[in-house]
Structures are given as structure tokens and as C-alpha cells.
């Protein structure tokens, strides 16, 4: 075996084996990392074996144990062995995934993944599916299809004529919209500042009665962005009622479901997302709850023709296969691109339908266990209905005092302690500790050990 590849393989194994017991957060400071890594670029190249040895050594203290069992920050999940192994193959194979001709195997693997995902999530089987870098680009892709189709219905070809002089397009969102939606609207020329916000309920869900009022107050082509999985509470918008309102108004319904859409794949959580299949487009992630390594997002559009029209890059020098073969370039914003379908394929096969359902239900059960554990800590209060994989806690100092400041202190102490890693957030103007479960290696013992670390941090 090549010495350089062997060194990388051994360093990868050593890192992954250290995950269960290594401090979860990074240990090095910014200054230390700069001193170790931000070197002058040498005139003459360095021996690759030395480059890899030193990279593994010098990066390690600045790595975060996101792939380990006690990382509970940002809802960003771990990575399974099957998916990481397939990802290694992907790098070694070095396929350009843009065109069928450049990687027939990848094109067929993506077809299979697309079919499996539509089946697992219970979405219309004829939908277009694109494999993008993450939910940010999935939102962008879906909203590009929505923009094109809604303007086409209003007699305007945005792909040809752009937005200058086009009919106005209304975009309606819930007040708890994820920041990647306005960012996608900026990229699409629709303007982040033009979103119309709909009030939400106490868990952050868009209120269907309020949506109906907003829809009735305007007219013209309209896109509604709903959410499955609030990044704080985990709550899913009332999709069935939102779909009713959109149908009545002829509006496009998009669902941002980076992690929460996976509720559809678990029989005991599916009730949360009833009506999800009635939307027009869905954005989700495989690198969060599905435990595929970065980067892996999925854009799904019911009207495959609208999806294709928004993304296709037909140019004469491209070898376009007649018939059924899939050119990925037609479904995503990227041109040349990583063959990220292989890792997703490996993970879906390794899990199977039952394994995926179990992964989702187990994460939700563990969130309830974390919430129950934290609720027993003196001064702690749980702020959300723990319906999915999220638990929000707030801490009042023993003897009373500033709960915002104390909650932030608890988060800092937990991060410094290293037993687990989770982040602070703000929920309804209050500082909170957010416990998000999405790693597939997390056990009940990991939850209990982490709750014990939080309890220690909440003592004065
Ligand atoms: C994480 C997240 C996103 C963004 O996903 P990326 O994969 O980071 O691009 C969008 N929406 C929601 C609800 C999320 O949780």
C-alpha cells in the first residue's frame, strides 16, 4: 500500500477510536492552531508522507468530536462507519459526478438513492431529486424551481428573462424561519427583506390561521416556506393545514426539513409530519440525522420538469445521454462535483428501512431522557415540548439571580469540561442550553454521563 495513504488510514482510525473518550470540544486555542498550521508556504514541495503526518498531528487538537457519541451541538449528527468507508472510496475513485459519461456508476447509485429516499419519506415517486452540499443548497435548489414555475404560471420565463420586469413574487415564511431561507432568497434575487413573516405558536410552528390571513391579504404568484424541525424546539409546522391553505390559494408549498423531515421515516414519529407529502418541494440533509459525513444535502421537487428547468446546463459540448441515464448536473447548482451519492447509498443500505426508523425513534427517546435528566437538576427548567430530538433547558442560579447569565455560564462550563459538547441558543429572548441528538453512536449511558456533566456545571 502507498505509504501516504497508509499514514492517512492509520491516523483516521486512531482519531475515530479516540472519539468515545477524547474531550469532545477542541482543546487548542486559535493562537496555537495558527502557530502550528498557518506556516509560510515553502518554495519547494514537502514530502507527502511528512505533510500527512504533520497535518494529522497538528490539526488534531483543533478538531471537534462531532462524529463521537456525546456531541450534541447544532443538530449536526455523526457519521457511520459504512458511510465513512464509502466516502474514502469516493475520494480514491475521484469521480466527477456531473455527467453520466464521467461516472456511470455514480449516476445509477444516485438513481437508487433518489428512489429509496422518496419511499422512505413517503414523497411522490416521480419527484426530481438532487444531491447537493447541504440543506442550504437544497433550499436554494427547491426555491429556484418554485420561482421558475410560479412565474411561468404568471406568464413569465425567469430562466430566459431574469427578474427585471417580472411579475412580483410573494414569499411567505414562518417567524421562526431558518436563516438559510432568506440567504437562498438573496441568491435568487428575491430579496431577504421582502419575506412576509407569519406568527408562530409557543413551539415555533407557523400558525395556519395566520397563514390564511396573510395569503388572503395579497395576490399573485406565491411561495410559502414551512419548516419541519425547528432548530431549537424540534417542532414541525402543521403541514396538513398549511397545505390546505396553499391549495386554496394556488401557492407553492416548500418544506425546509433539514433534520425534522426524517420524522416521516419513523412510524412512531410520522404523526408529527402529517401532510408533508402534500408539499411541492422538500429540502433535507443526510449529514445531520442520517449520519452521512459532510457534505450531503437533498433537494426534492414534486414537479420534476420545474426542477430540471431551473437547474439544467445544456451546452453542446456536454455528452447528454438519450433516455433514462441521469446527468446530475441537471438537478443541482454545481457543475463538476464530488460523487457524494456513494456515502449516502452505503448508509441507506447499512441501515435499511427498519434501521432508519429505529435511528430516528431512538434519538427522540434519548432527547426525552436528556430532558427528564436535566429537569431533575435544581434550578433547571425545560422550555420545549420534547417531541423530536431537541431538549431546551434554562438554569436559574441556586439562591436566585440572572438566569440568562447563569445559563450561558453552564454552557461554557460544559464545553470546557469536555465530557460532551452542546451549545447555547436563544429561545423567545431567553438564553437556553440546547441538547440535540442526532449521532447514531449515542447510547443511554452517554446521555446520563452528559446530564451528570451538566449537573456539575449547574452547581455554583
Ligand atoms: C441545518 C439546517 C439548515 C441548513 O442546512 P446545512 O446542511 O447546514 O446547509 C436549514 N434548515 C434547517 C431547519 C436546519 O436545521
Short mmCIF file of C-alpha atoms and ligand atoms in Angstrom, two decimals:
data_model
loop_
_atom_site.label_atom_id
_atom_site.label_comp_id
_atom_site.label_asym_id
_atom_site.label_seq_id
_atom_site.Cartn_x
_atom_site.Cartn_y
_atom_site.Cartn_z
CA UNK A 1 0.00 0.00 0.00
CA UNK A 2 1.17 3.54 -0.63
CA UNK A 3 2.92 4.91 2.44
CA UNK A 4 0.99 8.18 2.29
CA UNK A 5 -2.42 6.52 2.04
CA UNK A 6 -1.46 4.12 4.85
CA UNK A 7 -0.50 7.03 7.11
CA UNK A 8 -3.85 8.71 6.44
CA UNK A 9 -5.73 5.45 7.06
CA UNK A 10 -3.97 4.88 10.38
CA UNK A 11 -4.49 8.47 11.52
CA UNK A 12 -8.18 8.21 10.58
CA UNK A 13 -8.60 5.01 12.59
CA UNK A 14 -6.73 6.43 15.57
CA UNK A 15 -8.96 9.52 15.55
CA UNK A 16 -12.19 7.55 15.29
CA UNK A 17 -11.08 5.16 18.01
CA UNK A 18 -10.32 8.11 20.30
CA UNK A 19 -13.83 9.57 19.90
CA UNK A 20 -15.61 7.77 22.76
CA UNK A 21 -13.17 9.08 25.38
CA UNK A 22 -11.42 12.12 23.92
CA UNK A 23 -12.61 15.55 25.16
CA UNK A 24 -15.43 16.40 22.75
CA UNK A 25 -14.60 20.07 22.14
CA UNK A 26 -11.40 21.39 20.54
CA UNK A 27 -8.53 21.82 23.01
CA UNK A 28 -6.20 24.13 21.08
CA UNK A 29 -6.65 27.89 21.08
CA UNK A 30 -6.83 29.95 17.89
CA UNK A 31 -3.26 31.17 18.51
CA UNK A 32 -1.96 27.63 18.98
CA UNK A 33 -3.64 26.44 15.79
CA UNK A 34 -2.26 29.34 13.79
CA UNK A 35 1.22 28.72 15.14
CA UNK A 36 1.03 25.03 14.21
CA UNK A 37 -0.78 25.21 10.86
CA UNK A 38 -0.54 28.66 9.31
CA UNK A 39 3.02 28.18 8.03
CA UNK A 40 4.80 30.05 5.28
CA UNK A 41 4.29 28.09 2.03
CA UNK A 42 7.66 26.60 1.14
CA UNK A 43 9.23 27.21 -2.24
CA UNK A 44 10.00 23.52 -2.69
CA UNK A 45 7.30 20.94 -2.09
CA UNK A 46 7.33 18.88 1.10
CA UNK A 47 7.40 15.06 1.12
CA UNK A 48 3.71 13.95 1.11
CA UNK A 49 4.28 11.45 3.96
CA UNK A 50 5.57 14.28 6.13
CA UNK A 51 2.71 16.56 5.06
CA UNK A 52 0.11 13.98 6.11
CA UNK A 53 1.86 13.04 9.37
CA UNK A 54 2.16 16.67 10.39
CA UNK A 55 -1.37 17.56 9.27
CA UNK A 56 -2.83 14.73 11.36
CA UNK A 57 -0.72 15.73 14.35
CA UNK A 58 -1.22 19.49 14.15
CA UNK A 59 -4.92 19.53 13.28
CA UNK A 60 -5.95 17.00 15.96
CA UNK A 61 -6.10 19.41 18.95
CA UNK A 62 -8.33 21.70 16.88
CA UNK A 63 -10.76 19.00 15.83
CA UNK A 64 -14.21 18.66 17.40
CA UNK A 65 -15.62 15.21 18.21
CA UNK A 66 -18.69 15.74 16.06
CA UNK A 67 -18.58 12.14 14.91
CA UNK A 68 -18.47 10.87 18.51
CA UNK A 69 -21.29 9.75 20.82
CA UNK A 70 -21.51 12.85 23.05
CA UNK A 71 -21.62 15.70 20.57
CA UNK A 72 -24.99 17.43 20.99
CA UNK A 73 -24.38 20.79 19.29
CA UNK A 74 -26.28 22.37 16.39
CA UNK A 75 -28.25 19.21 15.38
CA UNK A 76 -25.39 18.12 13.15
CA UNK A 77 -25.08 14.40 13.72
CA UNK A 78 -22.27 11.90 13.48
CA UNK A 79 -21.07 9.65 10.70
CA UNK A 80 -21.49 5.91 10.41
CA UNK A 81 -18.69 3.53 9.52
CA UNK A 82 -20.45 2.41 6.35
CA UNK A 83 -20.80 5.98 5.12
CA UNK A 84 -17.24 6.98 6.04
CA UNK A 85 -15.84 3.90 4.33
CA UNK A 86 -17.81 4.70 1.17
CA UNK A 87 -16.59 8.27 1.43
CA UNK A 88 -12.98 7.02 1.45
CA UNK A 89 -13.74 5.06 -1.71
CA UNK A 90 -15.28 8.18 -3.22
CA UNK A 91 -12.06 10.13 -2.69
CA UNK A 92 -9.95 7.29 -4.01
CA UNK A 93 -12.17 6.82 -7.06
CA UNK A 94 -12.13 10.60 -7.76
CA UNK A 95 -15.21 10.61 -9.96
CA UNK A 96 -16.63 13.79 -11.44
CA UNK A 97 -20.30 13.36 -10.65
CA UNK A 98 -21.68 15.98 -13.00
CA UNK A 99 -22.30 13.78 -16.03
CA UNK A 100 -23.36 10.19 -16.63
CA UNK A 101 -20.45 9.84 -19.04
CA UNK A 102 -17.94 10.81 -16.35
CA UNK A 103 -19.25 8.27 -13.82
CA UNK A 104 -21.99 5.86 -14.93
CA UNK A 105 -21.80 4.00 -11.59
CA UNK A 106 -22.45 7.17 -9.61
CA UNK A 107 -25.39 8.12 -11.83
CA UNK A 108 -27.07 4.78 -11.14
CA UNK A 109 -26.27 4.93 -7.41
CA UNK A 110 -27.92 8.37 -7.29
CA UNK A 111 -30.98 6.98 -9.06
CA UNK A 112 -31.24 4.27 -6.45
CA UNK A 113 -30.76 6.74 -3.57
CA UNK A 114 -33.41 9.03 -5.05
CA UNK A 115 -35.93 6.20 -5.22
CA UNK A 116 -35.14 4.94 -1.71
CA UNK A 117 -35.43 8.41 -0.20
CA UNK A 118 -38.80 9.11 -1.82
CA UNK A 119 -40.02 5.73 -0.50
CA UNK A 120 -38.59 6.26 3.00
CA UNK A 121 -40.08 9.74 3.33
CA UNK A 122 -43.36 8.81 1.62
CA UNK A 123 -42.99 11.51 -1.05
CA UNK A 124 -44.34 11.42 -4.62
CA UNK A 125 -42.30 8.87 -6.59
CA UNK A 126 -41.99 11.00 -9.75
CA UNK A 127 -40.31 13.90 -7.91
CA UNK A 128 -36.97 15.29 -9.06
CA UNK A 129 -34.12 14.66 -6.60
CA UNK A 130 -30.76 16.45 -6.48
CA UNK A 131 -27.81 15.65 -4.21
CA UNK A 132 -26.32 18.91 -3.02
CA UNK A 133 -23.85 20.04 -0.36
CA UNK A 134 -26.38 20.64 2.40
CA UNK A 135 -29.82 21.94 3.24
CA UNK A 136 -28.75 25.49 2.39
CA UNK A 137 -28.27 24.48 -1.25
CA UNK A 138 -31.29 22.18 -1.10
CA UNK A 139 -33.42 25.19 -0.08
CA UNK A 140 -31.81 27.20 -2.88
CA UNK A 141 -32.47 24.49 -5.48
CA UNK A 142 -36.09 23.95 -4.44
CA UNK A 143 -36.81 27.68 -4.31
CA UNK A 144 -35.21 28.15 -7.75
CA UNK A 145 -37.67 25.55 -9.09
CA UNK A 146 -40.52 27.28 -7.23
CA UNK A 147 -39.53 30.70 -8.58
CA UNK A 148 -39.38 29.40 -12.14
CA UNK A 149 -42.67 27.52 -12.00
CA UNK A 150 -44.70 30.20 -10.19
CA UNK A 151 -43.51 32.87 -12.63
CA UNK A 152 -44.11 30.56 -15.59
CA UNK A 153 -47.73 30.22 -14.44
CA UNK A 154 -47.87 34.03 -14.39
CA UNK A 155 -46.66 34.10 -18.00
CA UNK A 156 -43.00 34.88 -17.32
CA UNK A 157 -39.87 32.88 -18.21
CA UNK A 158 -37.42 33.70 -15.47
CA UNK A 159 -34.78 31.29 -16.78
CA UNK A 160 -34.61 33.27 -20.01
CA UNK A 161 -35.58 36.80 -18.96
CA UNK A 162 -34.45 37.05 -15.35
CA UNK A 163 -36.29 39.04 -12.73
CA UNK A 164 -36.05 42.52 -14.25
CA UNK A 165 -39.60 43.47 -15.18
CA UNK A 166 -41.10 40.18 -13.95
CA UNK A 167 -44.39 39.94 -12.04
CA UNK A 168 -43.91 40.31 -8.27
CA UNK A 169 -43.39 37.03 -6.41
CA UNK A 170 -44.52 36.82 -2.80
CA UNK A 171 -42.52 34.65 -0.38
CA UNK A 172 -44.20 33.85 2.92
CA UNK A 173 -42.32 32.25 5.85
CA UNK A 174 -42.92 31.42 9.49
CA UNK A 175 -41.47 33.83 12.03
CA UNK A 176 -39.03 31.08 13.10
CA UNK A 177 -37.66 30.61 9.57
CA UNK A 178 -34.16 29.15 9.37
CA UNK A 179 -31.51 31.64 8.26
CA UNK A 180 -30.75 29.60 5.13
CA UNK A 181 -34.13 30.51 3.60
CA UNK A 182 -33.54 34.30 3.46
CA UNK A 183 -29.99 33.51 2.32
CA UNK A 184 -31.38 31.42 -0.56
CA UNK A 185 -33.82 34.24 -1.39
CA UNK A 186 -30.87 36.64 -1.63
CA UNK A 187 -29.06 34.32 -4.04
CA UNK A 188 -32.25 34.03 -6.11
CA UNK A 189 -32.76 37.78 -6.43
CA UNK A 190 -35.97 37.59 -4.40
CA UNK A 191 -34.62 39.71 -1.55
CA UNK A 192 -34.34 38.57 2.05
CA UNK A 193 -36.06 41.76 3.16
CA UNK A 194 -39.21 41.01 1.19
CA UNK A 195 -40.22 37.87 3.07
CA UNK A 196 -43.61 38.15 4.71
CA UNK A 197 -43.48 36.63 8.20
CA UNK A 198 -46.34 34.65 9.69
CA UNK A 199 -46.73 34.47 13.50
CA UNK A 200 -45.85 31.18 15.19
CA UNK A 201 -47.19 29.33 18.22
CA UNK A 202 -45.38 28.70 21.51
CA UNK A 203 -43.23 25.93 19.97
CA UNK A 204 -42.26 27.98 16.91
CA UNK A 205 -44.75 26.38 14.49
CA UNK A 206 -46.28 28.56 11.75
CA UNK A 207 -49.94 29.18 12.58
CA UNK A 208 -52.24 28.02 9.80
CA UNK A 209 -54.95 30.58 10.69
CA UNK A 210 -52.39 33.37 10.41
CA UNK A 211 -51.10 31.98 7.11
CA UNK A 212 -54.63 32.05 5.70
CA UNK A 213 -54.89 35.74 6.66
CA UNK A 214 -51.55 36.60 5.05
CA UNK A 215 -52.46 34.68 1.88
CA UNK A 216 -55.82 36.44 1.66
CA UNK A 217 -54.21 39.85 2.15
CA UNK A 218 -52.23 39.64 -1.11
CA UNK A 219 -52.30 38.10 -4.53
CA UNK A 220 -50.11 36.96 -7.40
CA UNK A 221 -47.60 34.12 -7.54
CA UNK A 222 -46.78 32.99 -4.00
CA UNK A 223 -44.30 30.64 -2.35
CA UNK A 224 -44.83 29.53 1.27
CA UNK A 225 -41.83 28.16 3.18
CA UNK A 226 -42.77 25.83 6.02
CA UNK A 227 -40.42 24.08 8.40
CA UNK A 228 -40.11 20.51 9.65
CA UNK A 229 -37.83 20.60 12.69
CA UNK A 230 -37.33 23.92 14.46
CA UNK A 231 -33.63 24.16 15.31
CA UNK A 232 -34.47 24.96 18.92
CA UNK A 233 -37.64 23.07 19.83
CA UNK A 234 -37.66 20.40 17.09
CA UNK A 235 -41.31 21.30 16.39
CA UNK A 236 -42.78 20.58 12.95
CA UNK A 237 -45.16 23.09 11.32
CA UNK A 238 -48.79 21.86 10.91
CA UNK A 239 -48.08 20.80 7.34
CA UNK A 240 -51.52 19.40 6.55
CA UNK A 241 -53.28 22.64 7.49
CA UNK A 242 -50.63 24.72 5.72
CA UNK A 243 -51.08 22.58 2.60
CA UNK A 244 -54.87 23.19 2.72
CA UNK A 245 -54.24 26.94 2.83
CA UNK A 246 -51.73 26.78 -0.04
CA UNK A 247 -54.03 24.66 -2.23
CA UNK A 248 -56.90 27.11 -1.68
CA UNK A 249 -54.64 29.93 -2.80
CA UNK A 250 -52.66 28.19 -5.56
CA UNK A 251 -49.42 28.80 -3.64
CA UNK A 252 -46.27 26.66 -3.83
CA UNK A 253 -45.52 24.96 -0.50
CA UNK A 254 -41.85 24.33 0.29
CA UNK A 255 -40.72 22.41 3.39
CA UNK A 256 -37.33 23.10 4.99
CA UNK A 257 -36.82 19.80 6.78
CA UNK A 258 -33.06 19.55 7.29
CA UNK A 259 -33.45 17.07 10.13
CA UNK A 260 -37.15 17.08 11.00
CA UNK A 261 -38.34 15.63 7.69
CA UNK A 262 -36.85 12.30 8.80
CA UNK A 263 -39.76 12.03 11.24
CA UNK A 264 -41.59 10.71 8.15
CA UNK A 265 -39.31 7.65 8.16
CA UNK A 266 -40.24 6.54 11.71
CA UNK A 267 -43.71 5.04 12.28
CA UNK A 268 -43.81 6.37 15.85
CA UNK A 269 -42.93 9.97 14.79
CA UNK A 270 -44.70 10.20 11.46
CA UNK A 271 -47.77 11.79 13.02
CA UNK A 272 -45.71 14.97 13.55
CA UNK A 273 -45.31 15.48 9.80
CA UNK A 274 -48.76 14.53 8.51
CA UNK A 275 -49.32 16.35 5.23
CA UNK A 276 -45.61 16.53 4.38
CA UNK A 277 -46.32 14.61 1.18
CA UNK A 278 -48.70 17.35 0.03
CA UNK A 279 -45.95 19.96 -0.39
CA UNK A 280 -44.37 20.94 -3.72
CA UNK A 281 -40.73 20.76 -2.63
CA UNK A 282 -38.64 19.49 0.27
CA UNK A 283 -35.10 20.26 1.41
CA UNK A 284 -33.29 17.93 3.77
CA UNK A 285 -29.88 16.74 4.91
CA UNK A 286 -28.15 13.38 5.02
CA UNK A 287 -25.21 14.77 7.01
CA UNK A 288 -27.36 15.54 10.05
CA UNK A 289 -29.64 12.82 11.39
CA UNK A 290 -28.77 10.28 8.70
CA UNK A 291 -25.13 10.18 9.87
CA UNK A 292 -23.54 10.53 6.45
CA UNK A 293 -20.29 12.56 6.57
CA UNK A 294 -20.16 16.10 5.17
CA UNK A 295 -21.28 17.24 2.75
CA UNK A 296 -24.64 15.74 1.89
CA UNK A 297 -27.94 17.52 1.34
CA UNK A 298 -31.00 16.53 -0.70
CA UNK A 299 -33.32 18.72 -2.81
CA UNK A 300 -36.66 17.18 -3.82
CA UNK A 301 -39.21 18.79 -6.15
CA UNK A 302 -42.62 17.25 -6.94
CA UNK A 303 -42.66 18.76 -10.43
CA UNK A 304 -39.51 17.20 -11.87
CA UNK A 305 -39.84 19.34 -15.01
CA UNK A 306 -39.74 22.56 -12.95
CA UNK A 307 -36.72 21.21 -11.04
CA UNK A 308 -34.92 20.29 -14.27
CA UNK A 309 -35.76 23.61 -15.93
CA UNK A 310 -34.30 25.57 -13.03
CA UNK A 311 -31.02 23.63 -12.92
CA UNK A 312 -30.22 22.15 -16.32
CA UNK A 313 -27.00 23.17 -18.00
CA UNK A 314 -27.49 22.02 -21.55
CA UNK A 315 -24.50 23.02 -23.60
CA UNK A 316 -23.42 21.44 -26.87
CA UNK A 317 -20.11 20.02 -25.67
CA UNK A 318 -21.74 18.01 -22.90
CA UNK A 319 -22.41 14.39 -23.66
CA UNK A 320 -26.11 14.12 -22.84
CA UNK A 321 -27.27 10.52 -22.82
CA UNK A 322 -30.53 9.76 -24.55
CA UNK A 323 -33.16 8.01 -22.50
CA UNK A 324 -33.04 7.23 -18.84
CA UNK A 325 -29.43 7.95 -17.87
CA UNK A 326 -29.09 10.65 -15.23
CA UNK A 327 -26.80 13.66 -15.60
CA UNK A 328 -26.55 15.03 -12.06
CA UNK A 329 -25.75 18.48 -13.43
CA UNK A 330 -29.44 18.79 -14.40
CA UNK A 331 -30.63 18.57 -10.79
CA UNK A 332 -28.14 20.65 -8.77
CA UNK A 333 -26.45 24.06 -8.97
CA UNK A 334 -22.95 22.56 -9.13
CA UNK A 335 -21.21 21.52 -12.34
CA UNK A 336 -18.17 19.40 -11.51
CA UNK A 337 -18.91 17.83 -8.21
CA UNK A 338 -17.99 15.20 -5.65
CA UNK A 339 -19.69 11.82 -6.08
CA UNK A 340 -21.42 12.21 -2.74
CA UNK A 341 -24.11 9.68 -3.61
CA UNK A 342 -21.85 6.74 -2.73
CA UNK A 343 -21.72 7.54 1.00
CA UNK A 344 -25.48 8.07 1.15
CA UNK A 345 -26.05 4.80 -0.71
CA UNK A 346 -23.84 2.88 1.73
CA UNK A 347 -25.57 4.36 4.76
CA UNK A 348 -29.10 3.70 3.50
CA UNK A 349 -28.24 0.10 2.68
CA UNK A 350 -26.47 -0.40 6.01
CA UNK A 351 -29.47 0.95 7.93
CA UNK A 352 -32.33 -0.49 5.92
CA UNK A 353 -35.86 0.79 6.39
CA UNK A 354 -36.11 -0.56 9.94
CA UNK A 355 -32.68 0.71 10.93
CA UNK A 356 -33.54 4.22 9.83
CA UNK A 357 -36.86 4.17 11.68
CA UNK A 358 -35.02 2.94 14.77
CA UNK A 359 -32.32 5.64 14.45
CA UNK A 360 -34.98 8.36 14.42
CA UNK A 361 -37.10 6.93 17.26
CA UNK A 362 -34.05 6.24 19.39
CA UNK A 363 -32.83 9.85 19.01
CA UNK A 364 -36.25 11.09 20.13
CA UNK A 365 -36.32 8.73 23.13
CA UNK A 366 -32.84 9.91 24.08
CA UNK A 367 -33.96 13.54 23.87
CA UNK A 368 -36.78 12.73 26.32
CA UNK A 369 -34.27 11.02 28.61
CA UNK A 370 -31.97 14.07 28.44
CA UNK A 371 -34.90 16.38 29.21
CA UNK A 372 -36.04 14.24 32.17
CA UNK A 373 -32.48 14.10 33.48
CA UNK A 374 -31.96 17.85 33.18
CA UNK A 375 -35.37 18.57 34.73
CA UNK A 376 -34.12 16.92 37.95
CA UNK A 377 -31.20 19.38 38.24
CA UNK A 378 -32.02 22.03 40.90
CA UNK A 379 -32.85 25.35 39.20
CA UNK A 380 -33.35 23.77 35.76
CA UNK A 381 -36.42 24.24 33.62
CA UNK A 382 -37.23 22.52 30.31
CA UNK A 383 -38.67 25.04 27.85
CA UNK A 384 -39.90 22.93 24.94
CA UNK A 385 -42.30 20.07 24.30
CA UNK A 386 -39.80 17.31 23.61
CA UNK A 387 -41.43 15.81 20.52
CA UNK A 388 -38.37 15.18 18.38
CA UNK A 389 -34.61 15.17 19.07
CA UNK A 390 -34.27 18.52 20.84
CA UNK A 391 -34.37 19.49 24.51
CA UNK A 392 -34.03 23.12 25.66
CA UNK A 393 -33.02 23.84 29.25
CA UNK A 394 -32.62 27.02 31.22
CA UNK A 395 -30.88 27.35 34.58
CA UNK A 396 -31.61 29.69 37.47
CA UNK A 397 -28.65 30.06 39.86
CA UNK A 398 -29.05 28.41 43.28
CA UNK A 399 -30.50 31.14 45.53
CA UNK A 400 -31.92 33.05 42.55
CA UNK A 401 -30.43 35.58 40.15
CA UNK A 402 -29.82 36.18 36.46
CA UNK A 403 -30.90 33.02 34.60
CA UNK A 404 -29.62 34.26 31.21
CA UNK A 405 -26.11 34.82 32.51
CA UNK A 406 -26.14 31.60 34.54
CA UNK A 407 -27.39 29.50 31.60
CA UNK A 408 -24.57 30.85 29.45
CA UNK A 409 -22.11 30.03 32.25
CA UNK A 410 -23.45 26.47 32.44
CA UNK A 411 -22.94 26.06 28.67
CA UNK A 412 -19.37 27.39 28.88
CA UNK A 413 -18.54 25.11 31.79
CA UNK A 414 -19.95 22.05 30.00
CA UNK A 415 -17.93 22.85 26.87
CA UNK A 416 -14.74 23.31 28.91
CA UNK A 417 -15.35 20.11 30.87
CA UNK A 418 -15.20 18.09 27.64
CA UNK A 419 -17.50 15.20 28.64
CA UNK A 420 -19.92 16.34 25.98
CA UNK A 421 -20.34 19.33 23.72
CA UNK A 422 -23.51 21.31 23.26
CA UNK A 423 -24.22 24.91 22.52
CA UNK A 424 -26.23 27.75 23.88
CA UNK A 425 -29.04 29.32 21.92
CA UNK A 426 -31.70 31.96 22.38
CA UNK A 427 -35.32 30.91 22.55
CA UNK A 428 -38.00 33.62 22.77
CA UNK A 429 -35.45 36.11 24.03
CA UNK A 430 -34.12 33.80 26.74
CA UNK A 431 -30.71 32.12 26.92
CA UNK A 432 -31.01 28.34 26.74
CA UNK A 433 -28.85 25.25 26.64
CA UNK A 434 -29.74 23.18 23.57
CA UNK A 435 -29.35 19.42 23.73
CA UNK A 436 -29.67 18.00 20.18
CA UNK A 437 -29.45 14.30 19.50
CA UNK A 438 -28.53 13.09 16.05
CA UNK A 439 -25.44 10.88 16.34
CA UNK A 440 -26.04 7.21 15.71
CA UNK A 441 -23.44 6.03 18.24
CA UNK A 442 -25.04 7.81 21.20
CA UNK A 443 -26.24 5.45 23.94
CA UNK A 444 -28.40 5.99 27.02
CA UNK A 445 -25.20 5.84 29.07
CA UNK A 446 -23.83 8.74 27.01
CA UNK A 447 -26.97 10.74 27.78
CA UNK A 448 -26.69 10.02 31.51
CA UNK A 449 -23.00 10.85 31.59
CA UNK A 450 -23.66 14.13 29.79
CA UNK A 451 -26.57 15.06 32.08
CA UNK A 452 -24.23 14.42 35.04
CA UNK A 453 -21.69 16.82 33.49
CA UNK A 454 -24.44 19.45 33.08
CA UNK A 455 -25.48 18.92 36.70
CA UNK A 456 -21.90 19.54 37.87
CA UNK A 457 -21.76 22.69 35.72
CA UNK A 458 -25.02 23.95 37.25
CA UNK A 459 -23.59 23.91 40.79
CA UNK A 460 -22.12 27.19 41.93
C1 LIG B 1 -29.20 22.77 9.41
C2 LIG B 1 -30.40 23.40 8.85
C3 LIG B 1 -30.36 24.05 7.61
C4 LIG B 1 -29.07 24.24 6.85
O1 LIG B 1 -28.50 23.03 6.50
P1 LIG B 1 -26.98 22.90 6.03
O2 LIG B 1 -26.86 21.45 5.79
O3 LIG B 1 -26.15 23.40 7.16
O4 LIG B 1 -26.80 23.72 4.80
C5 LIG B 1 -31.52 24.55 7.08
N1 LIG B 1 -32.67 24.43 7.75
C6 LIG B 1 -32.78 23.83 8.95
C7 LIG B 1 -34.11 23.74 9.62
C8 LIG B 1 -31.63 23.28 9.54
O5 LIG B 1 -31.72 22.66 10.72
#
